[in-house]
Amino acid sequence: MARQLSECLDAACDSSMPRRKPSRRGSPCYWWNDQIAQLRKACLRARRCSQRARRRPDFEDRLEDLRAAKRALKRAIKASKSSCFRQICEEADVNPWGTAYKVVTKTIRGQDSLRVTCPILLRSIVETLFPQHAEQDVSFASRLEPWQPISVDEVKSATKRIGDRKAPGPDGIPNKALKLAISTRPEFLTGHGGFRKYLHKYRHEDSPECPTCPSASEDPEHVLYYCTRYRGRAGVVPPPESLMAFMLATEDNWSSTSQLIIGIQRDLRRCERERRERSDA
């Protein structure tokens, strides 16, 4: 029953919505136009009339009409080819990959090229197309230009181009809050400033490790959450994934967190100045 129902549905669909058959007719020639199409129809009509007029008194007249139609069609094709060829030559100077390229590639596509069997000629062709060169250092790192560090001003300039009403990223932080945080303390969010990991990156410090936590790099997350120097200060700060939501909840949360970050930044700057003074002394 189900099979019969499926066959009936297929037959109904085939009758009401016939499957489209791919057309075998390609694109017309570059010299084809409406005038040639009309003359071709007239030529075919004259040929059918002449074929039907065989063994009739007017056969010679119909045959002469066919000859005249053929001559008119040939003249139109010749004139169109000549005109289009001039246009293609002018176009080739401007667009070498246009109609001229398509016409040439379509012509030579079906031709079989002769195979080269002479070993001397084959060797000469291969050596010309694939010459041997001495080995060179082509490593990617050797061709790189010195990388310029991203400054805080560039981060602020990029932040200004973010729309306030645009959708936030995967962290869910609103763009307006992100712009406010970056404009307030950009160093803590971008990693710039007195962090030893950042200073070591640009060879201002010998090591990126924290002075009190030797096994960890001194970056914003480590300083705020894990460093023993500031663990007492950062006791009220929530985890990183909910830090922005905590700051946006109330004005007191924003003020207390901002003051905490400002104090840590000042202490890091002070430590950096002391290390530089000791190294200069």
PDB file of N, CA and C in Angstrom, residues 143-224:
ATOM      1  N   ARG A 143      62.497  36.326   6.228  1.00  0.00           N
ATOM      2  CA  ARG A 143      61.926  37.340   5.353  1.00  0.00           C
ATOM      3  C   ARG A 143      60.980  38.287   6.087  1.00  0.00           C
ATOM      4  N   LEU A 144      60.756  38.038   7.371  1.00  0.00           N
ATOM      5  CA  LEU A 144      59.832  38.881   8.117  1.00  0.00           C
ATOM      6  C   LEU A 144      60.485  40.199   8.500  1.00  0.00           C
ATOM      7  N   GLU A 145      59.722  41.251   8.408  1.00  0.00           N
ATOM      8  CA  GLU A 145      60.192  42.538   8.867  1.00  0.00           C
ATOM      9  C   GLU A 145      60.011  42.635  10.386  1.00  0.00           C
ATOM     10  N   PRO A 146      60.803  43.459  11.041  1.00  0.00           N
ATOM     11  CA  PRO A 146      60.649  43.601  12.496  1.00  0.00           C
ATOM     12  C   PRO A 146      59.225  44.011  12.856  1.00  0.00           C
ATOM     13  N   TRP A 147      58.641  43.271  13.779  1.00  0.00           N
ATOM     14  CA  TRP A 147      57.249  43.502  14.171  1.00  0.00           C
ATOM     15  C   TRP A 147      57.162  44.689  15.103  1.00  0.00           C
ATOM     16  N   GLN A 148      56.285  45.625  14.766  1.00  0.00           N
ATOM     17  CA  GLN A 148      56.118  46.811  15.577  1.00  0.00           C
ATOM     18  C   GLN A 148      55.075  46.550  16.666  1.00  0.00           C
ATOM     19  N   PRO A 149      55.388  46.838  17.917  1.00  0.00           N
ATOM     20  CA  PRO A 149      54.415  46.596  18.992  1.00  0.00           C
ATOM     21  C   PRO A 149      53.200  47.495  18.850  1.00  0.00           C
ATOM     22  N   ILE A 150      52.080  46.994  19.352  1.00  0.00           N
ATOM     23  CA  ILE A 150      50.826  47.745  19.330  1.00  0.00           C
ATOM     24  C   ILE A 150      50.793  48.650  20.557  1.00  0.00           C
ATOM     25  N   SER A 151      50.584  49.904  20.319  1.00  0.00           N
ATOM     26  CA  SER A 151      50.586  50.880  21.406  1.00  0.00           C
ATOM     27  C   SER A 151      49.188  51.004  22.015  1.00  0.00           C
ATOM     28  N   VAL A 152      49.160  51.625  23.193  1.00  0.00           N
ATOM     29  CA  VAL A 152      47.877  51.844  23.869  1.00  0.00           C
ATOM     30  C   VAL A 152      47.012  52.807  23.072  1.00  0.00           C
ATOM     31  N   ASP A 153      47.625  53.792  22.423  1.00  0.00           N
ATOM     32  CA  ASP A 153      46.848  54.735  21.614  1.00  0.00           C
ATOM     33  C   ASP A 153      46.157  54.030  20.448  1.00  0.00           C
ATOM     34  N   GLU A 154      46.825  53.045  19.843  1.00  0.00           N
ATOM     35  CA  GLU A 154      46.192  52.286  18.764  1.00  0.00           C
ATOM     36  C   GLU A 154      45.009  51.489  19.281  1.00  0.00           C
ATOM     37  N   VAL A 155      45.135  50.927  20.486  1.00  0.00           N
ATOM     38  CA  VAL A 155      44.015  50.183  21.077  1.00  0.00           C
ATOM     39  C   VAL A 155      42.838  51.116  21.345  1.00  0.00           C
ATOM     40  N   LYS A 156      43.113  52.296  21.864  1.00  0.00           N
ATOM     41  CA  LYS A 156      42.037  53.259  22.105  1.00  0.00           C
ATOM     42  C   LYS A 156      41.383  53.705  20.806  1.00  0.00           C
ATOM     43  N   SER A 157      42.206  53.923  19.766  1.00  0.00           N
ATOM     44  CA  SER A 157      41.649  54.346  18.482  1.00  0.00           C
ATOM     45  C   SER A 157      40.767  53.254  17.878  1.00  0.00           C
ATOM     46  N   ALA A 158      41.188  51.990  18.014  1.00  0.00           N
ATOM     47  CA  ALA A 158      40.359  50.887  17.496  1.00  0.00           C
ATOM     48  C   ALA A 158      39.076  50.737  18.299  1.00  0.00           C
ATOM     49  N   THR A 159      39.140  51.013  19.595  1.00  0.00           N
ATOM     50  CA  THR A 159      37.951  50.891  20.438  1.00  0.00           C
ATOM     51  C   THR A 159      36.907  51.936  20.074  1.00  0.00           C
ATOM     52  N   LYS A 160      37.343  53.117  19.666  1.00  0.00           N
ATOM     53  CA  LYS A 160      36.394  54.173  19.313  1.00  0.00           C
ATOM     54  C   LYS A 160      35.557  53.811  18.092  1.00  0.00           C
ATOM     55  N   ARG A 161      36.086  52.929  17.239  1.00  0.00           N
ATOM     56  CA  ARG A 161      35.339  52.558  16.029  1.00  0.00           C
ATOM     57  C   ARG A 161      34.292  51.480  16.284  1.00  0.00           C
ATOM     58  N   ILE A 162      34.245  50.948  17.503  1.00  0.00           N
ATOM     59  CA  ILE A 162      33.257  49.917  17.831  1.00  0.00           C
ATOM     60  C   ILE A 162      31.918  50.580  18.110  1.00  0.00           C
ATOM     61  N   GLY A 163      30.878  50.102  17.497  1.00  0.00           N
ATOM     62  CA  GLY A 163      29.542  50.656  17.717  1.00  0.00           C
ATOM     63  C   GLY A 163      28.973  50.234  19.061  1.00  0.00           C
ATOM     64  N   ASP A 164      28.322  51.167  19.756  1.00  0.00           N
ATOM     65  CA  ASP A 164      27.754  50.852  21.064  1.00  0.00           C
ATOM     66  C   ASP A 164      26.619  49.849  20.966  1.00  0.00           C
ATOM     67  N   ARG A 165      25.879  49.867  19.889  1.00  0.00           N
ATOM     68  CA  ARG A 165      24.705  49.010  19.747  1.00  0.00           C
ATOM     69  C   ARG A 165      24.998  47.709  18.997  1.00  0.00           C
ATOM     70  N   LYS A 166      26.257  47.465  18.692  1.00  0.00           N
ATOM     71  CA  LYS A 166      26.602  46.223  18.022  1.00  0.00           C
ATOM     72  C   LYS A 166      26.564  45.057  19.002  1.00  0.00           C
ATOM     73  N   ALA A 167      26.404  43.849  18.459  1.00  0.00           N
ATOM     74  CA  ALA A 167      26.325  42.656  19.301  1.00  0.00           C
ATOM     75  C   ALA A 167      27.670  42.402  19.976  1.00  0.00           C
ATOM     76  N   PRO A 168      27.675  42.005  21.249  1.00  0.00           N
ATOM     77  CA  PRO A 168      28.945  41.724  21.937  1.00  0.00           C
ATOM     78  C   PRO A 168      29.564  40.423  21.446  1.00  0.00           C
ATOM     79  N   GLY A 169      30.774  40.154  21.893  1.00  0.00           N
ATOM     80  CA  GLY A 169      31.479  38.935  21.519  1.00  0.00           C
ATOM     81  C   GLY A 169      31.036  37.757  22.359  1.00  0.00           C
ATOM     82  N   PRO A 170      31.787  36.639  22.282  1.00  0.00           N
ATOM     83  CA  PRO A 170      31.406  35.445  23.047  1.00  0.00           C
ATOM     84  C   PRO A 170      31.397  35.660  24.554  1.00  0.00           C
ATOM     85  N   ASP A 171      32.166  36.648  25.062  1.00  0.00           N
ATOM     86  CA  ASP A 171      32.183  36.885  26.503  1.00  0.00           C
ATOM     87  C   ASP A 171      30.938  37.605  26.996  1.00  0.00           C
ATOM     88  N   GLY A 172      30.122  38.147  26.073  1.00  0.00           N
ATOM     89  CA  GLY A 172      28.887  38.816  26.471  1.00  0.00           C
ATOM     90  C   GLY A 172      29.064  40.205  27.031  1.00  0.00           C
ATOM     91  N   ILE A 173      30.264  40.772  26.987  1.00  0.00           N
ATOM     92  CA  ILE A 173      30.509  42.110  27.529  1.00  0.00           C
ATOM     93  C   ILE A 173      29.958  43.149  26.554  1.00  0.00           C
ATOM     94  N   PRO A 174      29.098  44.036  26.968  1.00  0.00           N
ATOM     95  CA  PRO A 174      28.589  45.069  26.052  1.00  0.00           C
ATOM     96  C   PRO A 174      29.718  45.955  25.544  1.00  0.00           C
ATOM     97  N   ASN A 175      29.591  46.386  24.319  1.00  0.00           N
ATOM     98  CA  ASN A 175      30.647  47.204  23.723  1.00  0.00           C
ATOM     99  C   ASN A 175      30.816  48.538  24.452  1.00  0.00           C
ATOM    100  N   LYS A 176      29.727  49.064  24.951  1.00  0.00           N
ATOM    101  CA  LYS A 176      29.815  50.336  25.667  1.00  0.00           C
ATOM    102  C   LYS A 176      30.644  50.183  26.936  1.00  0.00           C
ATOM    103  N   ALA A 177      30.437  49.066  27.651  1.00  0.00           N
ATOM    104  CA  ALA A 177      31.224  48.826  28.864  1.00  0.00           C
ATOM    105  C   ALA A 177      32.687  48.553  28.531  1.00  0.00           C
ATOM    106  N   LEU A 178      32.923  47.823  27.438  1.00  0.00           N
ATOM    107  CA  LEU A 178      34.303  47.540  27.043  1.00  0.00           C
ATOM    108  C   LEU A 178      35.040  48.816  26.673  1.00  0.00           C
ATOM    109  N   LYS A 179      34.371  49.703  25.957  1.00  0.00           N
ATOM    110  CA  LYS A 179      35.000  50.976  25.589  1.00  0.00           C
ATOM    111  C   LYS A 179      35.298  51.818  26.823  1.00  0.00           C
ATOM    112  N   LEU A 180      34.377  51.807  27.799  1.00  0.00           N
ATOM    113  CA  LEU A 180      34.604  52.578  29.018  1.00  0.00           C
ATOM    114  C   LEU A 180      35.770  52.015  29.814  1.00  0.00           C
ATOM    115  N   ALA A 181      35.865  50.670  29.877  1.00  0.00           N
ATOM    116  CA  ALA A 181      36.957  50.055  30.636  1.00  0.00           C
ATOM    117  C   ALA A 181      38.302  50.322  29.979  1.00  0.00           C
ATOM    118  N   ILE A 182      38.342  50.244  28.658  1.00  0.00           N
ATOM    119  CA  ILE A 182      39.619  50.475  27.962  1.00  0.00           C
ATOM    120  C   ILE A 182      40.029  51.935  28.058  1.00  0.00           C
ATOM    121  N   SER A 183      39.063  52.837  27.999  1.00  0.00           N
ATOM    122  CA  SER A 183      39.412  54.260  28.120  1.00  0.00           C
ATOM    123  C   SER A 183      39.862  54.603  29.541  1.00  0.00           C
ATOM    124  N   THR A 184      39.382  53.824  30.544  1.00  0.00           N
ATOM    125  CA  THR A 184      39.771  54.106  31.932  1.00  0.00           C
ATOM    126  C   THR A 184      41.147  53.539  32.252  1.00  0.00           C
ATOM    127  N   ARG A 185      41.338  52.227  32.094  1.00  0.00           N
ATOM    128  CA  ARG A 185      42.620  51.584  32.373  1.00  0.00           C
ATOM    129  C   ARG A 185      42.954  50.628  31.230  1.00  0.00           C
ATOM    130  N   PRO A 186      43.447  51.113  30.120  1.00  0.00           N
ATOM    131  CA  PRO A 186      43.730  50.224  28.980  1.00  0.00           C
ATOM    132  C   PRO A 186      44.890  49.270  29.234  1.00  0.00           C
ATOM    133  N   GLU A 187      45.860  49.675  30.070  1.00  0.00           N
ATOM    134  CA  GLU A 187      47.030  48.826  30.272  1.00  0.00           C
ATOM    135  C   GLU A 187      46.659  47.501  30.911  1.00  0.00           C
ATOM    136  N   PHE A 188      45.699  47.526  31.845  1.00  0.00           N
ATOM    137  CA  PHE A 188      45.357  46.306  32.547  1.00  0.00           C
ATOM    138  C   PHE A 188      44.582  45.336  31.668  1.00  0.00           C
ATOM    139  N   LEU A 189      43.840  45.833  30.717  1.00  0.00           N
ATOM    140  CA  LEU A 189      43.068  44.963  29.833  1.00  0.00           C
ATOM    141  C   LEU A 189      43.882  44.462  28.648  1.00  0.00           C
ATOM    142  N   THR A 190      44.845  45.229  28.207  1.00  0.00           N
ATOM    143  CA  THR A 190      45.637  44.835  27.031  1.00  0.00           C
ATOM    144  C   THR A 190      46.963  44.180  27.388  1.00  0.00           C
ATOM    145  N   GLY A 191      47.353  44.232  28.663  1.00  0.00           N
ATOM    146  CA  GLY A 191      48.630  43.644  29.051  1.00  0.00           C
ATOM    147  C   GLY A 191      49.799  44.592  28.959  1.00  0.00           C
ATOM    148  N   HIS A 192      49.574  45.837  28.533  1.00  0.00           N
ATOM    149  CA  HIS A 192      50.643  46.821  28.497  1.00  0.00           C
ATOM    150  C   HIS A 192      50.953  47.292  29.923  1.00  0.00           C
ATOM    151  N   GLY A 193      52.031  47.973  30.054  1.00  0.00           N
ATOM    152  CA  GLY A 193      52.343  48.570  31.339  1.00  0.00           C
ATOM    153  C   GLY A 193      53.529  47.908  32.014  1.00  0.00           C
ATOM    154  N   GLY A 194      53.483  47.881  33.348  1.00  0.00           N
ATOM    155  CA  GLY A 194      54.624  47.398  34.114  1.00  0.00           C
ATOM    156  C   GLY A 194      54.659  45.920  34.352  1.00  0.00           C
ATOM    157  N   PHE A 195      53.910  45.123  33.638  1.00  0.00           N
ATOM    158  CA  PHE A 195      53.950  43.673  33.796  1.00  0.00           C
ATOM    159  C   PHE A 195      55.238  43.128  33.199  1.00  0.00           C
ATOM    160  N   ARG A 196      55.883  42.239  33.925  1.00  0.00           N
ATOM    161  CA  ARG A 196      57.187  41.745  33.485  1.00  0.00           C
ATOM    162  C   ARG A 196      57.077  40.914  32.209  1.00  0.00           C
ATOM    163  N   LYS A 197      55.940  40.265  31.999  1.00  0.00           N
ATOM    164  CA  LYS A 197      55.766  39.509  30.757  1.00  0.00           C
ATOM    165  C   LYS A 197      55.780  40.438  29.552  1.00  0.00           C
ATOM    166  N   TYR A 198      55.139  41.581  29.681  1.00  0.00           N
ATOM    167  CA  TYR A 198      55.132  42.558  28.595  1.00  0.00           C
ATOM    168  C   TYR A 198      56.503  43.196  28.430  1.00  0.00           C
ATOM    169  N   LEU A 199      57.163  43.534  29.527  1.00  0.00           N
ATOM    170  CA  LEU A 199      58.476  44.154  29.451  1.00  0.00           C
ATOM    171  C   LEU A 199      59.527  43.190  28.897  1.00  0.00           C
ATOM    172  N   HIS A 200      59.393  41.906  29.251  1.00  0.00           N
ATOM    173  CA  HIS A 200      60.340  40.915  28.728  1.00  0.00           C
ATOM    174  C   HIS A 200      60.153  40.696  27.230  1.00  0.00           C
ATOM    175  N   LYS A 201      58.942  40.874  26.755  1.00  0.00           N
ATOM    176  CA  LYS A 201      58.664  40.684  25.333  1.00  0.00           C
ATOM    177  C   LYS A 201      59.449  41.670  24.484  1.00  0.00           C
ATOM    178  N   TYR A 202      59.660  42.872  25.017  1.00  0.00           N
ATOM    179  CA  TYR A 202      60.395  43.905  24.282  1.00  0.00           C
ATOM    180  C   TYR A 202      61.781  44.151  24.891  1.00  0.00           C
ATOM    181  N   ARG A 203      62.270  43.128  25.619  1.00  0.00           N
ATOM    182  CA  ARG A 203      63.647  43.095  26.123  1.00  0.00           C
ATOM    183  C   ARG A 203      63.958  44.219  27.108  1.00  0.00           C
ATOM    184  N   HIS A 204      62.944  44.597  27.882  1.00  0.00           N
ATOM    185  CA  HIS A 204      63.176  45.543  28.960  1.00  0.00           C
ATOM    186  C   HIS A 204      63.405  44.826  30.296  1.00  0.00           C
ATOM    187  N   GLU A 205      63.121  43.531  30.333  1.00  0.00           N
ATOM    188  CA  GLU A 205      63.348  42.711  31.507  1.00  0.00           C
ATOM    189  C   GLU A 205      64.030  41.415  31.080  1.00  0.00           C
ATOM    190  N   ASP A 206      64.824  40.858  32.016  1.00  0.00           N
ATOM    191  CA  ASP A 206      65.543  39.623  31.693  1.00  0.00           C
ATOM    192  C   ASP A 206      64.645  38.403  31.733  1.00  0.00           C
ATOM    193  N   SER A 207      63.568  38.451  32.508  1.00  0.00           N
ATOM    194  CA  SER A 207      62.706  37.279  32.670  1.00  0.00           C
ATOM    195  C   SER A 207      61.265  37.731  32.779  1.00  0.00           C
ATOM    196  N   PRO A 208      60.317  36.937  32.252  1.00  0.00           N
ATOM    197  CA  PRO A 208      58.904  37.294  32.395  1.00  0.00           C
ATOM    198  C   PRO A 208      58.281  36.802  33.690  1.00  0.00           C
ATOM    199  N   GLU A 209      59.050  36.094  34.535  1.00  0.00           N
ATOM    200  CA  GLU A 209      58.485  35.492  35.725  1.00  0.00           C
ATOM    201  C   GLU A 209      58.234  36.529  36.812  1.00  0.00           C
ATOM    202  N   CYS A 210      57.226  36.228  37.613  1.00  0.00           N
ATOM    203  CA  CYS A 210      56.879  37.090  38.737  1.00  0.00           C
ATOM    204  C   CYS A 210      57.974  36.988  39.799  1.00  0.00           C
ATOM    205  N   PRO A 211      58.413  38.090  40.440  1.00  0.00           N
ATOM    206  CA  PRO A 211      59.488  38.022  41.435  1.00  0.00           C
ATOM    207  C   PRO A 211      59.111  37.248  42.690  1.00  0.00           C
ATOM    208  N   THR A 212      57.818  37.191  43.018  1.00  0.00           N
ATOM    209  CA  THR A 212      57.394  36.445  44.205  1.00  0.00           C
ATOM    210  C   THR A 212      56.814  35.083  43.868  1.00  0.00           C
ATOM    211  N   CYS A 213      56.477  34.855  42.589  1.00  0.00           N
ATOM    212  CA  CYS A 213      55.958  33.548  42.146  1.00  0.00           C
ATOM    213  C   CYS A 213      56.805  33.087  40.967  1.00  0.00           C
ATOM    214  N   PRO A 214      57.969  32.489  41.195  1.00  0.00           N
ATOM    215  CA  PRO A 214      58.914  32.202  40.108  1.00  0.00           C
ATOM    216  C   PRO A 214      58.376  31.282  39.024  1.00  0.00           C
ATOM    217  N   SER A 215      57.386  30.494  39.327  1.00  0.00           N
ATOM    218  CA  SER A 215      56.894  29.539  38.335  1.00  0.00           C
ATOM    219  C   SER A 215      55.805  30.096  37.428  1.00  0.00           C
ATOM    220  N   ALA A 216      55.432  31.358  37.581  1.00  0.00           N
ATOM    221  CA  ALA A 216      54.335  31.957  36.806  1.00  0.00           C
ATOM    222  C   ALA A 216      54.804  33.251  36.162  1.00  0.00           C
ATOM    223  N   SER A 217      54.214  33.549  34.992  1.00  0.00           N
ATOM    224  CA  SER A 217      54.513  34.803  34.307  1.00  0.00           C
ATOM    225  C   SER A 217      53.689  35.925  34.916  1.00  0.00           C
ATOM    226  N   GLU A 218      54.296  37.093  35.001  1.00  0.00           N
ATOM    227  CA  GLU A 218      53.624  38.256  35.584  1.00  0.00           C
ATOM    228  C   GLU A 218      52.816  38.960  34.504  1.00  0.00           C
ATOM    229  N   ASP A 219      51.523  38.627  34.432  1.00  0.00           N
ATOM    230  CA  ASP A 219      50.601  39.263  33.522  1.00  0.00           C
ATOM    231  C   ASP A 219      49.395  39.749  34.318  1.00  0.00           C
ATOM    232  N   PRO A 220      48.430  40.464  33.713  1.00  0.00           N
ATOM    233  CA  PRO A 220      47.307  41.004  34.490  1.00  0.00           C
ATOM    234  C   PRO A 220      46.520  39.952  35.255  1.00  0.00           C
ATOM    235  N   GLU A 221      46.250  38.801  34.652  1.00  0.00           N
ATOM    236  CA  GLU A 221      45.456  37.786  35.337  1.00  0.00           C
ATOM    237  C   GLU A 221      46.203  37.235  36.551  1.00  0.00           C
ATOM    238  N   HIS A 222      47.489  36.988  36.400  1.00  0.00           N
ATOM    239  CA  HIS A 222      48.256  36.460  37.529  1.00  0.00           C
ATOM    240  C   HIS A 222      48.331  37.469  38.664  1.00  0.00           C
ATOM    241  N   VAL A 223      48.580  38.740  38.322  1.00  0.00           N
ATOM    242  CA  VAL A 223      48.710  39.763  39.362  1.00  0.00           C
ATOM    243  C   VAL A 223      47.402  39.947  40.119  1.00  0.00           C
ATOM    244  N   LEU A 224      46.280  39.919  39.424  1.00  0.00           N
ATOM    245  CA  LEU A 224      44.998  40.219  40.054  1.00  0.00           C
ATOM    246  C   LEU A 224      44.437  39.044  40.841  1.00  0.00           C
TER     247      LEU A 224
END
